[in-house]
């Protein structure tokens, strides 16, 4: 039963890896940048120097830009669209092609909410600003048809993160401020895939049986299912600074720390054949894995060429190399496997503009370039990611001195990624999968900001 042992030992590893492979649309990897609809409308350009309550979690130092108590709520719908063409095979003599369709569109529209509040202090605490925010910095979801050709690699991936950030900013002098925030993060994940018990059984008895039609246990004839659910709470921090040497120029710098999670969850197996029903390796039970959310460093610049026209830029560096591997452990602490990532650190650039058409109406737009952390060699259907180009437009309507509304649209064009995955028995993958994806994403956001 060598192959069944490998499948059982690596099942949680594959599922936990799946939690990292779901950010198909919003940003490269599984990062989300939808904390602010204003930022969405300019491809995140100038995100660290904005007059926007979302800076509570982005760059706390910029909270000093708000001179009134401010509450802000943002809602963004992310609609990824993708299509796979390709196939796979169970190798042998002869090889057996994988059955199933292209999986349909794995990306459904997903709502990403964010809220933030900023409170400038007065009197003896003049110069101090406090803030709080709730938001989702990582995650999304993908779901393929249950019988698709890549079902042994992935079917459903659903990961959610929620951050509570409590921040403070201090104005050191005119034009100079610093800030810091405490982050409490909740991560939850549910992942599913199919298991080819037919191949596992025939290969464990004699690999030649897998290609003998007379043998009762055949590849793809005894599919079962695997599901894992896990969650964890952890903490991190964000620090930042803002320098505005003149009324025209502002520069912001922010660093968000890594956040380390020890996911705790349960494994669920379904459709286990009677031959394996008493095998303890296929009994549902607890497990866990260490997961590290990456650090993020961002620099923003804003320059006002006129009182009603501003140009903005962003550069962001994401430390995906912290995800060098995921080590899987049983509940008793025994290590059952380690899965490498081979992800690279990424660079994001954006350029945007804002034009005040009138005191009540501001128009904005932007373009961005987002590099992927994945590689052709290791890309999987859980994240058919590649380099992206972002195009954005947006507007603000100041309904009154106290109330304003924002709306934005962003189109993300994704360079067509390819996958070419070999057999990897150690990871429980007994077939190849190769093909190409085409896709894009549309994001629509609305927000409200109330000042009092």
Short mmCIF file of C-alpha atoms in Angstrom, two decimals:
data_model
loop_
_atom_site.label_atom_id
_atom_site.label_comp_id
_atom_site.label_asym_id
_atom_site.label_seq_id
_atom_site.Cartn_x
_atom_site.Cartn_y
_atom_site.Cartn_z
CA UNK A 1 0.00 0.00 0.00
CA UNK A 2 2.92 2.33 -0.64
CA UNK A 3 0.98 4.73 -2.85
CA UNK A 4 -2.03 4.91 -0.56
CA UNK A 5 0.31 5.77 2.30
CA UNK A 6 1.80 8.58 0.28
CA UNK A 7 -1.62 9.89 -0.68
CA UNK A 8 -2.75 9.87 2.97
CA UNK A 9 0.41 11.53 4.26
CA UNK A 10 0.34 14.29 1.67
CA UNK A 11 -3.39 14.99 1.62
CA UNK A 12 -3.25 17.78 4.18
CA UNK A 13 -0.13 19.16 2.55
CA UNK A 14 -1.90 19.46 -0.79
CA UNK A 15 -4.94 21.01 0.80
CA UNK A 16 -2.99 23.54 2.83
CA UNK A 17 -1.08 24.48 -0.29
CA UNK A 18 -4.46 25.03 -1.85
CA UNK A 19 -5.17 27.78 0.66
CA UNK A 20 -2.34 29.68 -0.95
CA UNK A 21 -3.54 29.13 -4.47
CA UNK A 22 -6.80 30.99 -4.60
CA UNK A 23 -6.00 34.64 -5.29
CA UNK A 24 -6.82 34.35 -8.95
CA UNK A 25 -7.97 37.86 -9.68
CA UNK A 26 -7.32 40.64 -7.25
CA UNK A 27 -3.51 40.66 -7.21
CA UNK A 28 -0.58 38.37 -7.90
CA UNK A 29 -0.31 35.43 -5.57
CA UNK A 30 -3.29 35.56 -3.23
CA UNK A 31 -2.98 39.20 -2.18
CA UNK A 32 -5.95 41.60 -2.16
CA UNK A 33 -5.58 45.37 -2.62
CA UNK A 34 -9.24 46.27 -2.25
CA UNK A 35 -9.04 48.10 1.09
CA UNK A 36 -10.07 51.34 -0.64
CA UNK A 37 -12.34 52.05 -3.61
CA UNK A 38 -10.47 55.34 -4.12
CA UNK A 39 -7.27 53.35 -4.54
CA UNK A 40 -9.04 50.88 -6.83
CA UNK A 41 -9.90 53.75 -9.18
CA UNK A 42 -6.22 54.66 -9.62
CA UNK A 43 -4.66 51.18 -9.58
CA UNK A 44 -3.46 51.76 -5.98
CA UNK A 45 -1.22 54.67 -7.01
CA UNK A 46 -0.61 56.96 -4.03
CA UNK A 47 -2.14 54.45 -1.62
CA UNK A 48 0.21 55.40 1.25
CA UNK A 49 -0.48 59.17 1.13
CA UNK A 50 -4.24 59.20 0.64
CA UNK A 51 -6.85 61.29 2.42
CA UNK A 52 -8.72 58.08 3.01
CA UNK A 53 -9.57 56.14 6.19
CA UNK A 54 -8.17 52.95 4.61
CA UNK A 55 -4.67 54.20 5.50
CA UNK A 56 -5.33 52.78 9.01
CA UNK A 57 -4.06 49.43 7.70
CA UNK A 58 -2.02 50.64 4.71
CA UNK A 59 0.12 53.43 6.23
CA UNK A 60 -0.95 54.59 9.71
CA UNK A 61 1.22 57.72 9.41
CA UNK A 62 -1.14 59.07 6.73
CA UNK A 63 -4.05 59.18 9.18
CA UNK A 64 -2.93 62.74 10.01
CA UNK A 65 -4.30 63.74 6.58
CA UNK A 66 -7.80 63.47 8.05
CA UNK A 67 -8.78 66.38 10.29
CA UNK A 68 -12.22 65.06 11.31
CA UNK A 69 -13.56 61.86 12.80
CA UNK A 70 -14.11 59.69 9.72
CA UNK A 71 -15.96 56.46 9.12
CA UNK A 72 -15.54 54.65 5.81
CA UNK A 73 -17.11 51.51 4.31
CA UNK A 74 -15.89 49.93 1.05
CA UNK A 75 -17.47 47.09 -0.94
CA UNK A 76 -15.70 45.56 -3.95
CA UNK A 77 -16.93 42.72 -6.16
CA UNK A 78 -14.14 40.71 -7.77
CA UNK A 79 -15.28 38.71 -10.82
CA UNK A 80 -12.50 36.49 -12.21
CA UNK A 81 -12.97 34.67 -15.49
CA UNK A 82 -10.75 31.81 -16.60
CA UNK A 83 -10.84 28.93 -19.05
CA UNK A 84 -8.58 25.86 -19.17
CA UNK A 85 -7.70 23.85 -22.25
CA UNK A 86 -5.53 20.76 -21.96
CA UNK A 87 -5.46 17.32 -20.43
CA UNK A 88 -3.41 14.73 -18.65
CA UNK A 89 -2.63 11.04 -18.43
CA UNK A 90 -1.79 8.22 -16.09
CA UNK A 91 1.59 7.12 -17.37
CA UNK A 92 2.23 3.54 -18.35
CA UNK A 93 2.28 1.21 -21.31
CA UNK A 94 -0.04 2.34 -22.69
CA UNK A 95 -0.74 5.66 -21.00
CA UNK A 96 -4.35 6.31 -20.00
CA UNK A 97 -5.72 9.78 -20.74
CA UNK A 98 -7.55 11.52 -17.92
CA UNK A 99 -11.28 11.81 -18.40
CA UNK A 100 -13.33 14.92 -17.72
CA UNK A 101 -14.04 18.38 -19.09
CA UNK A 102 -12.24 21.71 -18.82
CA UNK A 103 -13.67 22.48 -15.37
CA UNK A 104 -15.85 25.41 -16.37
CA UNK A 105 -15.09 28.90 -15.07
CA UNK A 106 -13.45 28.37 -11.65
CA UNK A 107 -13.94 31.96 -10.53
CA UNK A 108 -17.26 33.20 -9.14
CA UNK A 109 -17.97 36.84 -8.24
CA UNK A 110 -16.73 37.45 -4.69
CA UNK A 111 -17.61 40.36 -2.41
CA UNK A 112 -14.72 41.88 -0.44
CA UNK A 113 -15.82 44.26 2.36
CA UNK A 114 -13.59 46.69 4.25
CA UNK A 115 -14.33 49.23 6.99
CA UNK A 116 -12.17 51.85 8.71
CA UNK A 117 -12.53 54.68 11.22
CA UNK A 118 -10.11 57.50 12.09
CA UNK A 119 -10.23 59.76 15.17
CA UNK A 120 -7.95 62.85 15.41
CA UNK A 121 -7.25 63.76 19.04
CA UNK A 122 -7.53 67.28 20.43
CA UNK A 123 -6.41 69.31 23.41
CA UNK A 124 -3.47 67.81 25.27
CA UNK A 125 -3.35 64.98 22.67
CA UNK A 126 -3.22 67.31 19.65
CA UNK A 127 -1.12 65.72 16.90
CA UNK A 128 -2.14 62.18 17.81
CA UNK A 129 -4.58 60.28 15.56
CA UNK A 130 -6.11 56.88 16.33
CA UNK A 131 -7.71 54.45 13.91
CA UNK A 132 -9.27 51.01 13.53
CA UNK A 133 -10.09 48.90 10.49
CA UNK A 134 -11.58 45.56 9.48
CA UNK A 135 -10.54 44.12 6.14
CA UNK A 136 -9.45 41.21 4.00
CA UNK A 137 -5.81 41.47 2.83
CA UNK A 138 -5.51 37.93 1.41
CA UNK A 139 -7.77 35.30 -0.10
CA UNK A 140 -10.42 34.52 -2.67
CA UNK A 141 -12.10 31.36 -4.01
CA UNK A 142 -12.01 29.01 -6.99
CA UNK A 143 -14.28 26.07 -7.78
CA UNK A 144 -14.01 23.69 -10.73
CA UNK A 145 -16.59 21.18 -11.92
CA UNK A 146 -16.36 18.05 -9.77
CA UNK A 147 -15.56 15.75 -12.71
CA UNK A 148 -13.08 17.96 -14.55
CA UNK A 149 -9.82 16.64 -15.96
CA UNK A 150 -7.74 18.22 -13.18
CA UNK A 151 -9.92 17.01 -10.29
CA UNK A 152 -7.02 15.12 -8.69
CA UNK A 153 -5.15 18.41 -8.30
CA UNK A 154 -7.97 20.72 -7.20
CA UNK A 155 -11.73 21.14 -7.13
CA UNK A 156 -12.67 23.78 -4.58
CA UNK A 157 -10.47 26.28 -2.77
CA UNK A 158 -12.00 28.75 -0.33
CA UNK A 159 -9.79 30.86 1.91
CA UNK A 160 -10.81 33.88 3.93
CA UNK A 161 -8.67 36.21 6.03
CA UNK A 162 -9.94 38.98 8.25
CA UNK A 163 -7.70 41.60 9.81
CA UNK A 164 -8.51 43.84 12.74
CA UNK A 165 -5.96 46.66 12.73
CA UNK A 166 -5.60 49.20 15.54
CA UNK A 167 -3.30 52.08 14.62
CA UNK A 168 -1.90 55.35 15.93
CA UNK A 169 -0.20 58.22 14.11
CA UNK A 170 1.88 61.07 15.52
CA UNK A 171 2.47 64.36 13.73
CA UNK A 172 6.08 65.24 14.52
CA UNK A 173 6.06 68.58 12.69
CA UNK A 174 4.42 70.19 9.70
CA UNK A 175 4.74 67.67 6.89
CA UNK A 176 6.28 64.83 8.92
CA UNK A 177 4.37 62.03 10.65
CA UNK A 178 4.95 58.46 11.77
CA UNK A 179 2.53 55.67 12.60
CA UNK A 180 2.21 52.07 13.73
CA UNK A 181 -0.53 49.49 13.95
CA UNK A 182 -1.27 46.18 15.64
CA UNK A 183 -2.82 43.48 13.38
CA UNK A 184 -4.96 40.59 14.61
CA UNK A 185 -5.57 38.18 11.73
CA UNK A 186 -8.05 35.31 11.39
CA UNK A 187 -7.45 32.80 8.60
CA UNK A 188 -9.96 30.12 7.54
CA UNK A 189 -9.70 27.60 4.72
CA UNK A 190 -11.78 24.85 3.12
CA UNK A 191 -10.24 22.83 0.27
CA UNK A 192 -11.39 19.81 -1.73
CA UNK A 193 -9.98 17.53 -4.41
CA UNK A 194 -10.58 14.05 -5.78
CA UNK A 195 -8.49 10.99 -4.95
CA UNK A 196 -7.89 8.28 -7.55
CA UNK A 197 -8.27 5.23 -5.30
CA UNK A 198 -8.33 2.96 -8.36
CA UNK A 199 -4.75 3.88 -9.29
CA UNK A 200 -3.69 3.73 -5.63
CA UNK A 201 -4.95 0.16 -5.22
CA UNK A 202 -3.65 -1.29 -8.48
CA UNK A 203 -0.27 0.44 -8.17
CA UNK A 204 0.21 -0.82 -4.61
CA UNK A 205 -0.36 -4.42 -5.65
CA UNK A 206 1.50 -4.38 -8.97
CA UNK A 207 1.82 -1.27 -11.17
CA UNK A 208 1.25 -3.39 -14.26
CA UNK A 209 -2.27 -4.12 -13.02
CA UNK A 210 -3.20 -0.49 -13.72
CA UNK A 211 -2.92 -1.21 -17.44
CA UNK A 212 -4.50 -4.68 -17.37
CA UNK A 213 -8.21 -4.34 -18.28
CA UNK A 214 -8.96 -7.63 -16.52
CA UNK A 215 -7.83 -6.28 -13.13
CA UNK A 216 -10.90 -5.18 -11.11
CA UNK A 217 -9.33 -1.98 -9.72
CA UNK A 218 -8.65 0.44 -12.55
CA UNK A 219 -7.45 4.07 -12.68
CA UNK A 220 -10.28 6.64 -12.51
CA UNK A 221 -12.81 3.88 -11.73
CA UNK A 222 -12.84 4.39 -7.93
CA UNK A 223 -12.70 8.13 -7.37
CA UNK A 224 -13.09 9.35 -3.81
CA UNK A 225 -13.01 12.76 -2.25
CA UNK A 226 -10.84 14.67 0.18
CA UNK A 227 -11.74 17.79 2.15
CA UNK A 228 -9.82 19.79 4.71
CA UNK A 229 -11.00 22.63 6.91
CA UNK A 230 -8.65 24.67 9.08
CA UNK A 231 -8.35 27.97 10.90
CA UNK A 232 -5.97 30.00 13.03
CA UNK A 233 -5.58 33.40 14.71
CA UNK A 234 -2.27 35.25 14.71
CA UNK A 235 -0.79 38.73 15.06
CA UNK A 236 1.44 41.10 13.13
CA UNK A 237 2.15 44.79 12.74
CA UNK A 238 2.33 47.66 10.26
CA UNK A 239 4.56 50.75 10.51
CA UNK A 240 4.83 53.78 8.29
CA UNK A 241 5.97 57.33 7.72
CA UNK A 242 4.84 60.27 5.64
CA UNK A 243 6.89 63.27 4.51
CA UNK A 244 5.28 66.27 2.83
CA UNK A 245 8.03 68.89 2.38
CA UNK A 246 5.69 71.17 0.39
CA UNK A 247 1.97 71.49 -0.22
CA UNK A 248 2.52 69.91 -3.62
CA UNK A 249 4.64 66.85 -2.72
CA UNK A 250 3.94 63.94 -0.36
CA UNK A 251 5.92 60.70 0.09
CA UNK A 252 4.70 57.71 2.09
CA UNK A 253 6.49 54.55 3.21
CA UNK A 254 4.89 51.51 4.84
CA UNK A 255 5.99 48.07 6.00
CA UNK A 256 3.57 45.27 6.88
CA UNK A 257 5.14 42.36 8.75
CA UNK A 258 4.95 38.67 8.02
CA UNK A 259 2.13 36.94 9.91
CA UNK A 260 2.76 33.34 10.90
CA UNK A 261 -0.14 30.93 11.25
CA UNK A 262 -0.28 27.44 12.72
CA UNK A 263 -3.37 26.13 10.95
CA UNK A 264 -5.38 23.58 12.91
CA UNK A 265 -8.03 21.56 11.13
CA UNK A 266 -9.61 18.26 10.23
CA UNK A 267 -9.30 15.90 7.28
CA UNK A 268 -12.35 14.30 5.70
CA UNK A 269 -12.28 11.36 3.27
CA UNK A 270 -15.25 10.17 1.21
CA UNK A 271 -15.82 7.32 -1.21
CA UNK A 272 -13.11 5.16 0.37
CA UNK A 273 -13.34 1.66 -1.23
CA UNK A 274 -14.26 -1.28 1.01
CA UNK A 275 -10.75 -2.64 0.51
CA UNK A 276 -9.39 0.42 2.35
CA UNK A 277 -12.31 1.06 4.73
CA UNK A 278 -10.42 -0.27 7.76
CA UNK A 279 -7.15 1.46 6.85
CA UNK A 280 -6.45 4.05 9.59
CA UNK A 281 -4.64 6.19 7.04
CA UNK A 282 -8.00 7.04 5.45
CA UNK A 283 -9.89 7.81 8.64
CA UNK A 284 -10.82 11.45 9.13
CA UNK A 285 -8.87 13.19 11.86
CA UNK A 286 -6.97 16.30 12.98
CA UNK A 287 -3.84 17.77 11.41
CA UNK A 288 -2.00 21.05 11.00
CA UNK A 289 0.55 23.10 9.11
CA UNK A 290 2.59 26.26 9.45
CA UNK A 291 1.67 29.05 7.05
CA UNK A 292 3.41 32.43 6.68
CA UNK A 293 1.67 35.45 5.16
CA UNK A 294 4.27 37.57 3.34
CA UNK A 295 5.70 40.93 4.34
CA UNK A 296 4.77 43.93 2.17
CA UNK A 297 6.83 47.10 1.66
CA UNK A 298 5.23 50.02 -0.20
CA UNK A 299 6.42 53.47 -1.30
CA UNK A 300 3.97 56.10 -2.60
CA UNK A 301 4.48 59.53 -4.14
CA UNK A 302 1.92 62.27 -4.83
CA UNK A 303 2.63 65.50 -6.67
CA UNK A 304 0.10 68.26 -7.32
CA UNK A 305 0.81 70.01 -10.63
CA UNK A 306 -2.13 72.29 -9.92
CA UNK A 307 -4.66 72.78 -7.16
CA UNK A 308 -7.06 70.47 -8.99
CA UNK A 309 -4.66 68.00 -10.67
CA UNK A 310 -2.48 65.38 -8.96
CA UNK A 311 -0.21 62.63 -10.26
CA UNK A 312 0.46 59.61 -8.04
CA UNK A 313 2.71 56.54 -8.11
CA UNK A 314 3.22 53.35 -6.09
CA UNK A 315 5.92 50.72 -5.80
CA UNK A 316 5.29 47.60 -3.76
CA UNK A 317 7.60 44.71 -2.86
CA UNK A 318 6.01 41.52 -1.51
CA UNK A 319 8.20 38.96 0.26
CA UNK A 320 6.71 35.76 -1.08
CA UNK A 321 9.96 33.88 -0.40
CA UNK A 322 8.72 33.45 3.19
CA UNK A 323 6.54 30.72 1.66
CA UNK A 324 9.52 28.53 0.84
CA UNK A 325 7.65 25.43 2.03
CA UNK A 326 4.81 24.16 4.18
CA UNK A 327 5.62 21.46 6.72
CA UNK A 328 2.69 19.17 7.52
CA UNK A 329 2.29 17.62 10.96
CA UNK A 330 -0.13 15.24 12.58
CA UNK A 331 -1.87 16.29 15.78
CA UNK A 332 0.81 14.46 17.82
CA UNK A 333 3.55 16.57 16.22
CA UNK A 334 4.85 13.94 13.81
CA UNK A 335 6.04 15.46 10.53
CA UNK A 336 4.34 13.73 7.60
CA UNK A 337 5.73 15.77 4.74
CA UNK A 338 6.96 19.09 3.41
CA UNK A 339 5.81 20.79 0.23
CA UNK A 340 8.09 23.36 -1.48
CA UNK A 341 6.68 26.50 -3.10
CA UNK A 342 9.52 27.91 -5.20
CA UNK A 343 7.76 31.30 -5.22
CA UNK A 344 9.70 34.50 -5.92
CA UNK A 345 9.40 37.93 -4.35
CA UNK A 346 7.33 40.26 -6.51
CA UNK A 347 7.31 43.89 -7.66
CA UNK A 348 4.21 45.98 -8.32
CA UNK A 349 4.21 49.40 -10.03
CA UNK A 350 1.34 51.79 -10.67
CA UNK A 351 0.79 55.31 -11.95
CA UNK A 352 -2.40 57.30 -11.50
CA UNK A 353 -3.98 60.73 -11.62
CA UNK A 354 -6.78 62.68 -9.97
CA UNK A 355 -8.61 65.69 -11.43
CA UNK A 356 -11.08 67.80 -9.49
CA UNK A 357 -13.71 68.64 -12.07
CA UNK A 358 -15.47 70.73 -9.42
CA UNK A 359 -15.51 70.96 -5.62
CA UNK A 360 -18.13 68.21 -5.67
CA UNK A 361 -16.67 65.83 -8.29
CA UNK A 362 -13.23 64.22 -8.65
CA UNK A 363 -12.24 61.94 -11.52
CA UNK A 364 -9.33 59.49 -11.36
CA UNK A 365 -7.63 56.76 -13.33
CA UNK A 366 -4.56 54.55 -13.25
CA UNK A 367 -2.53 51.73 -14.72
CA UNK A 368 -0.47 49.09 -12.92
CA UNK A 369 1.93 46.23 -13.58
CA UNK A 370 1.88 43.25 -11.20
CA UNK A 371 4.44 40.45 -11.37
CA UNK A 372 3.51 36.90 -10.40
CA UNK A 373 5.39 34.91 -7.74
CA UNK A 374 4.74 31.63 -9.59
CA UNK A 375 6.87 29.87 -12.21
CA UNK A 376 5.95 27.82 -15.27
CA UNK A 377 7.55 24.74 -13.71
CA UNK A 378 5.53 24.80 -10.48
CA UNK A 379 2.27 26.53 -11.45
CA UNK A 380 -0.86 24.57 -10.47
CA UNK A 381 -4.58 24.82 -11.29
CA UNK A 382 -5.18 26.11 -7.76
CA UNK A 383 -3.43 29.29 -8.89
CA UNK A 384 -3.23 29.66 -12.68
CA UNK A 385 -1.52 32.98 -12.08
CA UNK A 386 0.74 35.05 -14.29
CA UNK A 387 1.87 38.66 -14.76
CA UNK A 388 -0.98 41.17 -14.79
CA UNK A 389 -1.76 44.60 -16.20
CA UNK A 390 -4.33 46.74 -14.36
CA UNK A 391 -6.51 49.48 -15.91
CA UNK A 392 -8.67 51.58 -13.58
CA UNK A 393 -11.13 54.47 -13.54
CA UNK A 394 -13.03 56.02 -10.65
CA UNK A 395 -14.80 59.03 -9.25
CA UNK A 396 -15.66 60.73 -5.95
CA UNK A 397 -18.82 62.70 -5.27
CA UNK A 398 -18.77 65.06 -2.30
CA UNK A 399 -22.44 65.15 -1.43
CA UNK A 400 -21.77 67.54 1.46
CA UNK A 401 -18.98 68.61 3.78
CA UNK A 402 -19.70 65.52 5.86
CA UNK A 403 -20.63 62.85 3.31
CA UNK A 404 -18.96 61.58 0.14
CA UNK A 405 -19.32 58.57 -2.14
CA UNK A 406 -16.82 56.76 -4.37
CA UNK A 407 -17.11 54.33 -7.26
CA UNK A 408 -14.44 52.57 -9.31
CA UNK A 409 -13.94 49.95 -12.01
CA UNK A 410 -10.80 47.97 -12.69
CA UNK A 411 -9.97 45.57 -15.51
CA UNK A 412 -7.13 43.10 -14.96
CA UNK A 413 -5.59 41.46 -18.01
CA UNK A 414 -3.66 38.29 -17.14
CA UNK A 415 -0.90 36.97 -19.37
CA UNK A 416 -2.03 33.49 -20.40
CA UNK A 417 -0.40 31.01 -18.00
CA UNK A 418 0.52 27.42 -18.76
CA UNK A 419 0.84 24.44 -16.46
CA UNK A 420 2.83 21.24 -17.00
CA UNK A 421 2.68 19.02 -13.94
CA UNK A 422 4.40 15.62 -13.87
CA UNK A 423 3.54 12.55 -11.83
CA UNK A 424 4.57 13.14 -8.20
CA UNK A 425 3.78 10.03 -6.17
CA UNK A 426 5.39 11.52 -3.06
CA UNK A 427 2.73 14.26 -3.14
CA UNK A 428 -0.08 11.87 -4.01
CA UNK A 429 -0.33 12.90 -7.68
CA UNK A 430 -0.42 9.80 -9.86
CA UNK A 431 -1.12 11.54 -13.19
CA UNK A 432 0.17 14.37 -15.34
CA UNK A 433 -1.72 17.57 -16.13
CA UNK A 434 -0.77 20.08 -18.80
CA UNK A 435 -2.54 22.91 -20.53
CA UNK A 436 -3.12 26.63 -20.88
CA UNK A 437 -5.39 29.17 -19.24
CA UNK A 438 -6.93 32.30 -20.69
CA UNK A 439 -8.64 34.79 -18.45
CA UNK A 440 -9.17 38.23 -17.00
CA UNK A 441 -10.90 39.87 -14.05
CA UNK A 442 -13.35 42.70 -13.55
CA UNK A 443 -13.59 44.59 -10.25
CA UNK A 444 -16.34 47.03 -9.31
CA UNK A 445 -16.33 48.95 -6.03
CA UNK A 446 -18.42 51.48 -4.15
CA UNK A 447 -17.72 53.24 -0.86
CA UNK A 448 -19.08 55.80 1.55
CA UNK A 449 -17.12 58.15 3.80
CA UNK A 450 -18.77 60.09 6.64
CA UNK A 451 -16.94 62.84 8.52
CA UNK A 452 -18.12 64.29 11.83
#
